[in-house]
Amino acid sequence: MRLLLNGEERDIAGVASIADLVSTLGLDVRKVAVERNLEIAPRSTYAETALADGDRIEIVTFIGGG
């Protein structure tokens, strides 16, 4: 599947949902926010939010610090 991920076109195989994508990228689902086609996806819907070829995905990772 070809996605525009954080402004970069990428071919990513084996992903059907936002949850699959986050897992494939090795990210902690508790520490990311995901926007799909300019709409924020609630974390509770990641597993059921299907991805389609050409989707525009922005992922922001939260970093803690002091």
PDB file of C-alpha atoms in Angstrom, residues 1-5 9-13 52-56:
ATOM      1  CA  MET A   1       0.000   0.000   0.000  1.00  0.00           C
ATOM      2  CA  ARG A   2       1.300   3.461  -0.867  1.00  0.00           C
ATOM      3  CA  LEU A   3       0.792   6.073   1.861  1.00  0.00           C
ATOM      4  CA  LEU A   4       1.883   9.673   2.266  1.00  0.00           C
ATOM      5  CA  LEU A   5       3.417   9.300   5.726  1.00  0.00           C
ATOM      6  CA  GLU A   9       5.494   8.707   0.045  1.00  0.00           C
ATOM      7  CA  ARG A  10       6.116   5.201   1.340  1.00  0.00           C
ATOM      8  CA  ASP A  11       5.161   1.708   0.270  1.00  0.00           C
ATOM      9  CA  ILE A  12       4.130  -0.260   3.334  1.00  0.00           C
ATOM     10  CA  ALA A  13       2.990  -3.858   3.004  1.00  0.00           C
ATOM     11  CA  ALA A  52      -6.545   2.862   1.755  1.00  0.00           C
ATOM     12  CA  ASP A  53      -3.955   3.342  -0.938  1.00  0.00           C
ATOM     13  CA  GLY A  54      -3.093   7.039  -1.146  1.00  0.00           C
ATOM     14  CA  ASP A  55      -4.149   7.938   2.395  1.00  0.00           C
ATOM     15  CA  ARG A  56      -2.355  10.896   3.934  1.00  0.00           C
TER      16      ARG A  56
END
